[in-house]
Amino acid sequence: MSNAQKTIHTKAFLLLVLLLISCRGISQQEKDTTKLMNVRYGSKGIELQTRDNKFLFQLQSRLQFRFSTPYDTDPLTYDDYSQDAKTTFKINRARLKIGGHAFEPWLKYYWEYELSQSNLLDFRIMIEKWDFLSFKVGQWKTEFTRERFISSGEQQMVERSLINRPFTVDRQLGAEVYGHLKGNGIADFNYWFAALTGTGRGSTSNDDNHLMYFGRAQWNFLGRFLDFEGCDLEFHEKPTPIIAFSAITNRSPYTRFSQAGGGSLDGFENGLPGQYRVNQWNLETAFMYKGFSWQSEWHTKEIIDKYNNNDMTVMKGYYVQAGFFFHNVFHWWPKHLEMAGRHASYRPDYSIRQNRQDESTVAFNWFFNGHKNKLTSEVSYFSFQDKTLPLEQGWRFRIQWDISL
């Protein structure tokens, strides 16, 4: 064997030894990682958790496919009822959600991003070491209304009601203190108090020296907490009712808020810094028991124009909603099928007698895997009343598939 061949063989042998050592090192590293980390698919998607539970990372995506005819959004003005038919199929939402805890199980974080519109919706840090006293800082949906705070993926209907647009406070940036005061029997309460920028999602600064102040008190008068959820998928074995009252005061250029941020309701001009003082109140009820669910809200909203002689407009609205899994009564009814109904009414100016918009909706939910994979269909009937115009009416049909991965 020549010296050159010996050199090649020696190099090959050394390379083989190095590869074996590397493979053993990688194998050992994988074993060590397995000892340190658990990987699983859970209720919040893919979950990575350390063995000591000091770190948890959760990753989930959600898609919402919707078909609607003759239009998708709720009519806002009289002219909307006679708009041209526009049958639509679209990806209504495409969300990426990241959450978990870091360093301690009670130091939690959450991010949510809307991929279809490139919007950062939520980003917040929560300190939840004690049930009676927790803290939150960042951007999130305020707990002002039950309907708005329930995730769009856990709604009972295809979409929120007619009154959501004028009364929601939506996402705001700020800090909050909240907790659960677990008393015996009727002495059981939840509370939320927040100081917020008051200029809507995505706003990095305030328009003036005024903040938005928010408060909510929830009475769990049978001693059982009811979470923000749209259907009684848990089939509560005991009656679980709540009554809640919430209020907000704010001064800003805006008369409404949405996922897009601050905006103007119909009939109001785009405001200047601090132009509108907005005061809102909401009385809310909810109840769940053995497949039956109920929720309602009664809203009042004052808009005071500080730049135009303190002109005030008062708005009122309400909705009532209920659903039931009828297989509890009829054996032939499919177990995974829920029927629900809702009626909503809104008066944009309470001082005008003939000034009302109404929505009545019937919906059916088929749950393949709870809210994580469901099909919802609904039919809605709208009417628009105006003192100077004839009554306008219209129908709408929508069907939606919502799936979380």
XYZ file of C-alpha atoms in Angstrom:
405
model
C 0.000 0.000 0.000
C 1.422 3.366 -0.959
C 1.931 6.242 1.454
C -0.783 8.225 -0.329
C -3.283 5.411 0.156
C -2.294 5.094 3.817
C -2.851 8.842 4.271
C -6.320 8.615 2.652
C -7.275 5.652 4.827
C -6.032 7.422 7.954
C -8.058 10.529 7.143
C -11.135 8.420 6.417
C -10.727 6.597 9.726
C -10.364 9.874 11.641
C -13.418 11.311 9.859
C -15.443 8.212 10.743
C -14.400 8.523 14.389
C -15.391 12.198 14.415
C -18.781 11.375 12.874
C -19.434 8.688 15.469
C -18.498 11.064 18.277
C -20.745 13.782 16.782
C -23.694 11.410 16.404
C -23.277 10.258 19.960
C -23.127 13.886 21.098
C -26.291 14.768 19.167
C -28.035 11.693 20.501
C -26.995 12.606 24.033
C -28.172 16.193 23.468
C -31.567 14.945 22.288
C -31.836 12.794 25.382
C -30.909 15.754 27.588
C -33.467 17.941 25.788
C -36.126 15.297 26.316
C -35.318 15.375 30.011
C -35.762 19.148 30.077
C -38.703 19.731 27.734
C -42.156 18.305 27.023
C -43.645 18.766 23.540
C -47.350 18.107 22.997
C -50.476 19.303 21.222
C -52.961 20.752 23.705
C -55.967 23.051 23.943
C -53.823 26.041 22.914
C -52.089 24.367 19.971
C -48.471 23.164 19.968
C -47.062 23.440 23.494
C -43.442 23.346 24.655
C -43.069 23.126 28.424
C -40.005 22.716 30.617
C -40.044 19.902 33.165
C -39.899 22.385 36.036
C -42.895 24.278 34.503
C -41.037 27.587 34.625
C -41.448 28.112 30.884
C -44.405 27.364 28.611
C -44.674 28.296 24.935
C -47.959 27.820 23.054
C -48.420 28.309 19.299
C -51.777 28.189 17.546
C -53.253 29.347 14.237
C -56.909 29.898 13.366
C -58.665 30.238 10.007
C -62.216 31.421 9.353
C -63.840 30.828 5.962
C -67.143 32.616 5.255
C -69.805 32.652 2.538
C -72.482 35.367 2.646
C -75.323 36.670 0.507
C -76.570 39.258 -0.445
C -74.006 41.126 1.699
C -71.688 40.322 4.607
C -71.469 43.315 6.951
C -74.414 44.719 8.903
C -76.261 47.582 7.158
C -75.374 50.925 8.750
C -77.535 53.457 6.920
C -80.899 53.508 5.164
C -79.203 53.241 1.766
C -77.390 50.056 2.803
C -80.683 48.152 2.744
C -81.091 48.757 -0.974
C -77.463 48.131 -1.912
C -76.579 45.894 -4.827
C -76.297 42.210 -3.979
C -72.690 41.117 -3.521
C -72.415 37.415 -2.778
C -69.067 36.888 -1.092
C -66.691 34.076 -0.214
C -63.651 35.111 1.809
C -61.094 34.241 4.437
C -62.593 36.394 7.157
C -59.869 35.865 9.745
C -56.402 34.307 9.758
C -54.851 34.506 13.202
C -51.542 33.508 14.747
C -51.562 33.204 18.549
C -48.589 32.891 20.891
C -48.921 32.574 24.652
C -47.629 30.887 27.785
C -45.582 31.832 30.826
C -41.935 32.601 31.573
C -39.725 32.257 34.688
C -42.778 31.539 36.868
C -46.188 29.961 36.050
C -47.913 33.157 37.208
C -45.942 35.473 34.880
C -47.916 35.064 31.646
C -47.714 36.551 28.157
C -49.890 36.586 25.038
C -49.569 37.817 21.450
C -52.119 37.686 18.634
C -51.537 38.707 15.032
C -54.036 39.049 12.172
C -52.210 37.689 9.137
C -54.746 38.759 6.486
C -54.536 42.441 7.479
C -51.037 42.559 9.002
C -52.339 43.828 12.341
C -50.821 43.181 15.753
C -54.001 42.758 17.778
C -52.925 41.758 21.273
C -49.678 41.981 23.203
C -49.790 41.799 26.965
C -48.023 40.620 30.101
C -50.093 39.306 33.039
C -49.090 38.785 36.663
C -51.584 36.256 38.020
C -50.003 34.996 41.233
C -53.115 35.538 43.329
C -56.733 34.971 42.323
C -57.934 38.064 44.173
C -55.311 40.437 42.731
C -53.816 40.290 39.238
C -52.189 42.833 36.946
C -52.027 43.293 33.195
C -50.146 45.691 30.928
C -50.141 45.958 27.133
C -52.877 45.994 24.489
C -56.015 43.841 24.651
C -59.787 43.854 24.231
C -61.330 45.559 27.235
C -63.820 43.477 29.195
C -66.517 46.133 28.722
C -68.934 43.903 26.786
C -69.291 40.147 26.953
C -70.142 39.866 23.270
C -67.016 41.709 22.140
C -64.647 40.124 24.630
C -65.580 36.555 23.663
C -63.173 35.461 20.952
C -64.516 35.523 17.404
C -63.666 31.830 17.294
C -65.924 31.057 20.271
C -68.993 33.062 19.257
C -72.402 31.423 19.124
C -73.280 33.181 15.858
C -71.280 33.774 12.700
C -70.526 37.308 13.889
C -71.366 39.728 16.682
C -74.668 41.597 16.744
C -75.850 44.854 15.216
C -74.984 46.808 18.391
C -71.343 45.739 18.541
C -70.132 48.489 16.197
C -71.577 51.523 18.038
C -70.894 50.312 21.589
C -67.654 48.306 21.602
C -64.554 49.862 23.146
C -62.451 47.179 21.458
C -58.692 47.011 21.963
C -56.872 49.648 23.975
C -53.362 50.151 25.331
C -52.886 50.534 29.082
C -52.715 48.844 32.480
C -55.329 46.928 34.465
C -55.906 45.427 37.894
C -58.402 42.572 38.188
C -59.299 39.608 40.352
C -61.772 37.055 41.666
C -63.115 37.575 45.184
C -64.221 34.069 46.109
C -66.768 34.475 48.857
C -69.271 31.942 50.111
C -72.522 31.701 48.159
C -73.704 35.102 46.998
C -70.491 36.857 48.127
C -68.613 35.893 44.957
C -67.407 38.680 42.639
C -65.002 39.443 39.795
C -63.688 42.932 39.121
C -61.669 44.769 36.470
C -60.328 48.371 36.650
C -58.115 49.912 33.964
C -56.466 53.159 32.899
C -56.071 53.190 29.121
C -54.703 55.496 26.446
C -58.154 55.684 24.879
C -57.093 56.124 21.256
C -57.603 52.561 20.008
C -55.592 49.641 18.696
C -52.183 50.422 17.261
C -52.007 53.935 18.714
C -48.627 54.699 20.270
C -49.564 58.039 21.840
C -52.495 59.933 23.325
C -54.158 62.867 21.609
C -54.394 64.971 24.778
C -53.986 64.879 28.558
C -57.039 62.658 29.167
C -57.052 58.884 29.687
C -59.835 56.352 29.275
C -61.033 54.881 32.572
C -62.817 51.556 32.663
C -64.459 49.474 35.381
C -66.438 46.241 35.491
C -68.006 44.381 38.423
C -69.404 40.871 37.954
C -71.595 39.187 40.555
C -71.496 35.381 40.531
C -74.523 35.203 42.814
C -74.689 31.413 43.056
C -70.987 31.226 43.855
C -69.908 29.882 40.451
C -67.782 31.816 37.969
C -68.899 31.888 34.332
C -66.136 32.439 31.827
C -66.389 34.496 28.622
C -67.706 31.811 26.253
C -70.560 31.595 23.779
C -72.093 28.112 24.162
C -72.565 25.649 26.988
C -70.250 23.019 25.553
C -69.260 22.019 29.086
C -72.889 21.175 29.935
C -72.755 22.824 33.357
C -74.187 20.428 35.923
C -75.246 23.295 38.189
C -77.013 26.545 37.205
C -74.328 29.180 36.607
C -75.619 32.758 36.273
C -73.863 36.140 36.431
C -74.868 39.805 36.454
C -72.287 42.423 35.465
C -72.149 46.196 35.250
C -69.424 48.047 33.359
C -68.696 51.692 32.607
C -66.201 53.737 30.602
C -65.402 57.413 30.283
C -63.032 58.828 27.664
C -62.157 62.030 25.828
C -60.613 61.739 22.361
C -61.185 62.555 18.664
C -63.210 59.329 18.261
C -66.832 58.290 18.716
C -66.253 54.577 18.082
C -63.515 51.944 18.122
C -62.863 48.770 16.146
C -60.066 46.385 15.228
C -58.804 49.124 12.886
C -58.494 51.591 15.788
C -60.370 54.845 16.451
C -63.062 56.075 14.069
C -66.321 58.007 13.692
C -69.920 56.879 13.916
C -72.334 57.971 11.203
C -73.458 61.565 11.764
C -70.235 62.660 13.485
C -67.391 64.484 11.820
C -63.778 63.383 12.250
C -62.804 64.865 15.583
C -60.003 67.050 16.838
C -57.866 66.145 19.882
C -60.140 65.900 22.916
C -63.272 66.892 20.984
C -65.619 64.124 22.152
C -66.357 63.152 25.721
C -67.839 59.636 25.599
C -69.534 58.048 28.614
C -70.877 54.486 28.377
C -72.706 52.003 30.618
C -73.564 48.358 30.104
C -75.739 46.010 32.164
C -75.072 42.387 31.301
C -76.487 38.975 32.188
C -75.404 35.453 31.317
C -76.482 31.954 32.309
C -75.551 28.356 31.475
C -77.034 25.043 32.552
C -77.035 21.577 30.961
C -76.572 22.714 27.363
C -78.663 25.888 27.624
C -76.956 29.266 27.339
C -78.200 32.824 27.679
C -76.551 36.233 27.426
C -77.767 39.816 27.113
C -76.510 43.397 27.204
C -78.247 46.759 27.669
C -76.171 49.753 26.560
C -76.325 53.522 26.974
C -73.798 55.847 25.357
C -73.422 59.637 25.660
C -71.357 61.583 23.141
C -70.660 65.190 24.167
C -69.102 67.473 21.562
C -66.817 69.740 23.602
C -66.053 71.943 20.593
C -69.706 72.629 19.663
C -71.563 73.968 22.717
C -71.409 70.625 24.530
C -74.019 69.147 22.175
C -74.953 65.720 23.478
C -76.243 62.659 21.633
C -77.598 59.688 23.581
C -77.575 56.209 22.034
C -79.234 53.080 23.379
C -79.156 49.458 22.332
C -79.572 45.915 23.541
C -79.439 42.292 22.477
C -80.729 39.037 23.933
C -79.328 35.675 22.853
C -79.926 32.033 23.751
C -78.857 28.606 22.549
C -79.619 24.984 23.355
C -78.477 21.457 22.488
C -81.845 19.847 21.860
C -80.565 16.281 22.096
C -81.188 16.705 25.840
C -84.899 16.690 24.981
C -85.219 14.850 21.660
C -83.252 11.639 21.177
C -83.287 12.085 17.385
C -81.556 15.491 17.566
C -77.809 15.198 16.705
C -75.598 15.462 19.785
C -73.177 17.957 18.235
C -75.821 20.325 16.843
C -76.813 23.509 18.680
C -79.619 25.903 17.730
C -79.385 29.559 18.790
C -81.337 32.781 18.358
C -80.632 36.478 18.873
C -82.512 39.764 18.707
C -80.704 43.118 18.754
C -82.048 46.675 18.631
C -80.232 50.010 18.335
C -81.326 53.651 18.484
C -78.569 55.958 17.149
C -80.335 59.032 18.596
C -82.638 58.404 21.533
C -84.202 61.862 21.261
C -85.819 60.918 17.924
C -88.845 58.689 18.343
C -88.761 56.909 14.963
C -85.086 56.056 14.895
C -84.373 52.351 15.324
C -82.494 49.479 13.710
C -83.342 45.844 14.463
C -81.721 42.484 13.789
C -83.178 39.015 14.364
C -80.967 35.968 13.742
C -81.352 32.189 13.907
C -78.183 30.078 13.817
C -77.113 26.423 13.845
C -73.717 25.219 15.077
C -72.229 21.820 14.283
C -69.259 21.147 16.565
C -66.767 18.690 15.063
C -64.334 19.390 17.922
C -65.825 22.104 20.106
C -65.010 25.667 19.052
C -61.719 24.420 17.582
C -63.512 22.986 14.549
C -67.097 24.039 13.919
C -69.512 24.931 11.136
C -72.022 27.748 11.694
C -74.924 28.806 9.473
C -77.312 31.648 10.155
C -80.196 33.631 8.688
C -80.754 37.264 9.716
C -83.602 39.711 9.199
C -82.938 43.468 9.425
C -85.247 46.469 9.577
C -84.424 50.187 9.495
C -86.803 52.860 10.794
C -86.554 56.545 9.928
C -89.175 59.218 10.617
C -88.930 60.664 7.096
C -88.576 57.447 5.104
C -90.566 54.223 4.654
C -89.517 51.156 6.632
C -86.714 49.234 4.929
C -86.179 45.505 5.491
C -83.771 42.845 4.312
C -82.555 39.279 4.707
C -79.030 37.847 4.895
C -77.617 34.307 4.875
C -74.109 33.355 6.025
C -72.251 30.095 6.577
C -68.827 29.864 8.194
C -66.191 27.242 8.976
C -63.876 28.104 11.861
C -60.887 25.863 12.552
C -57.945 26.198 14.954
C -54.728 24.270 14.304
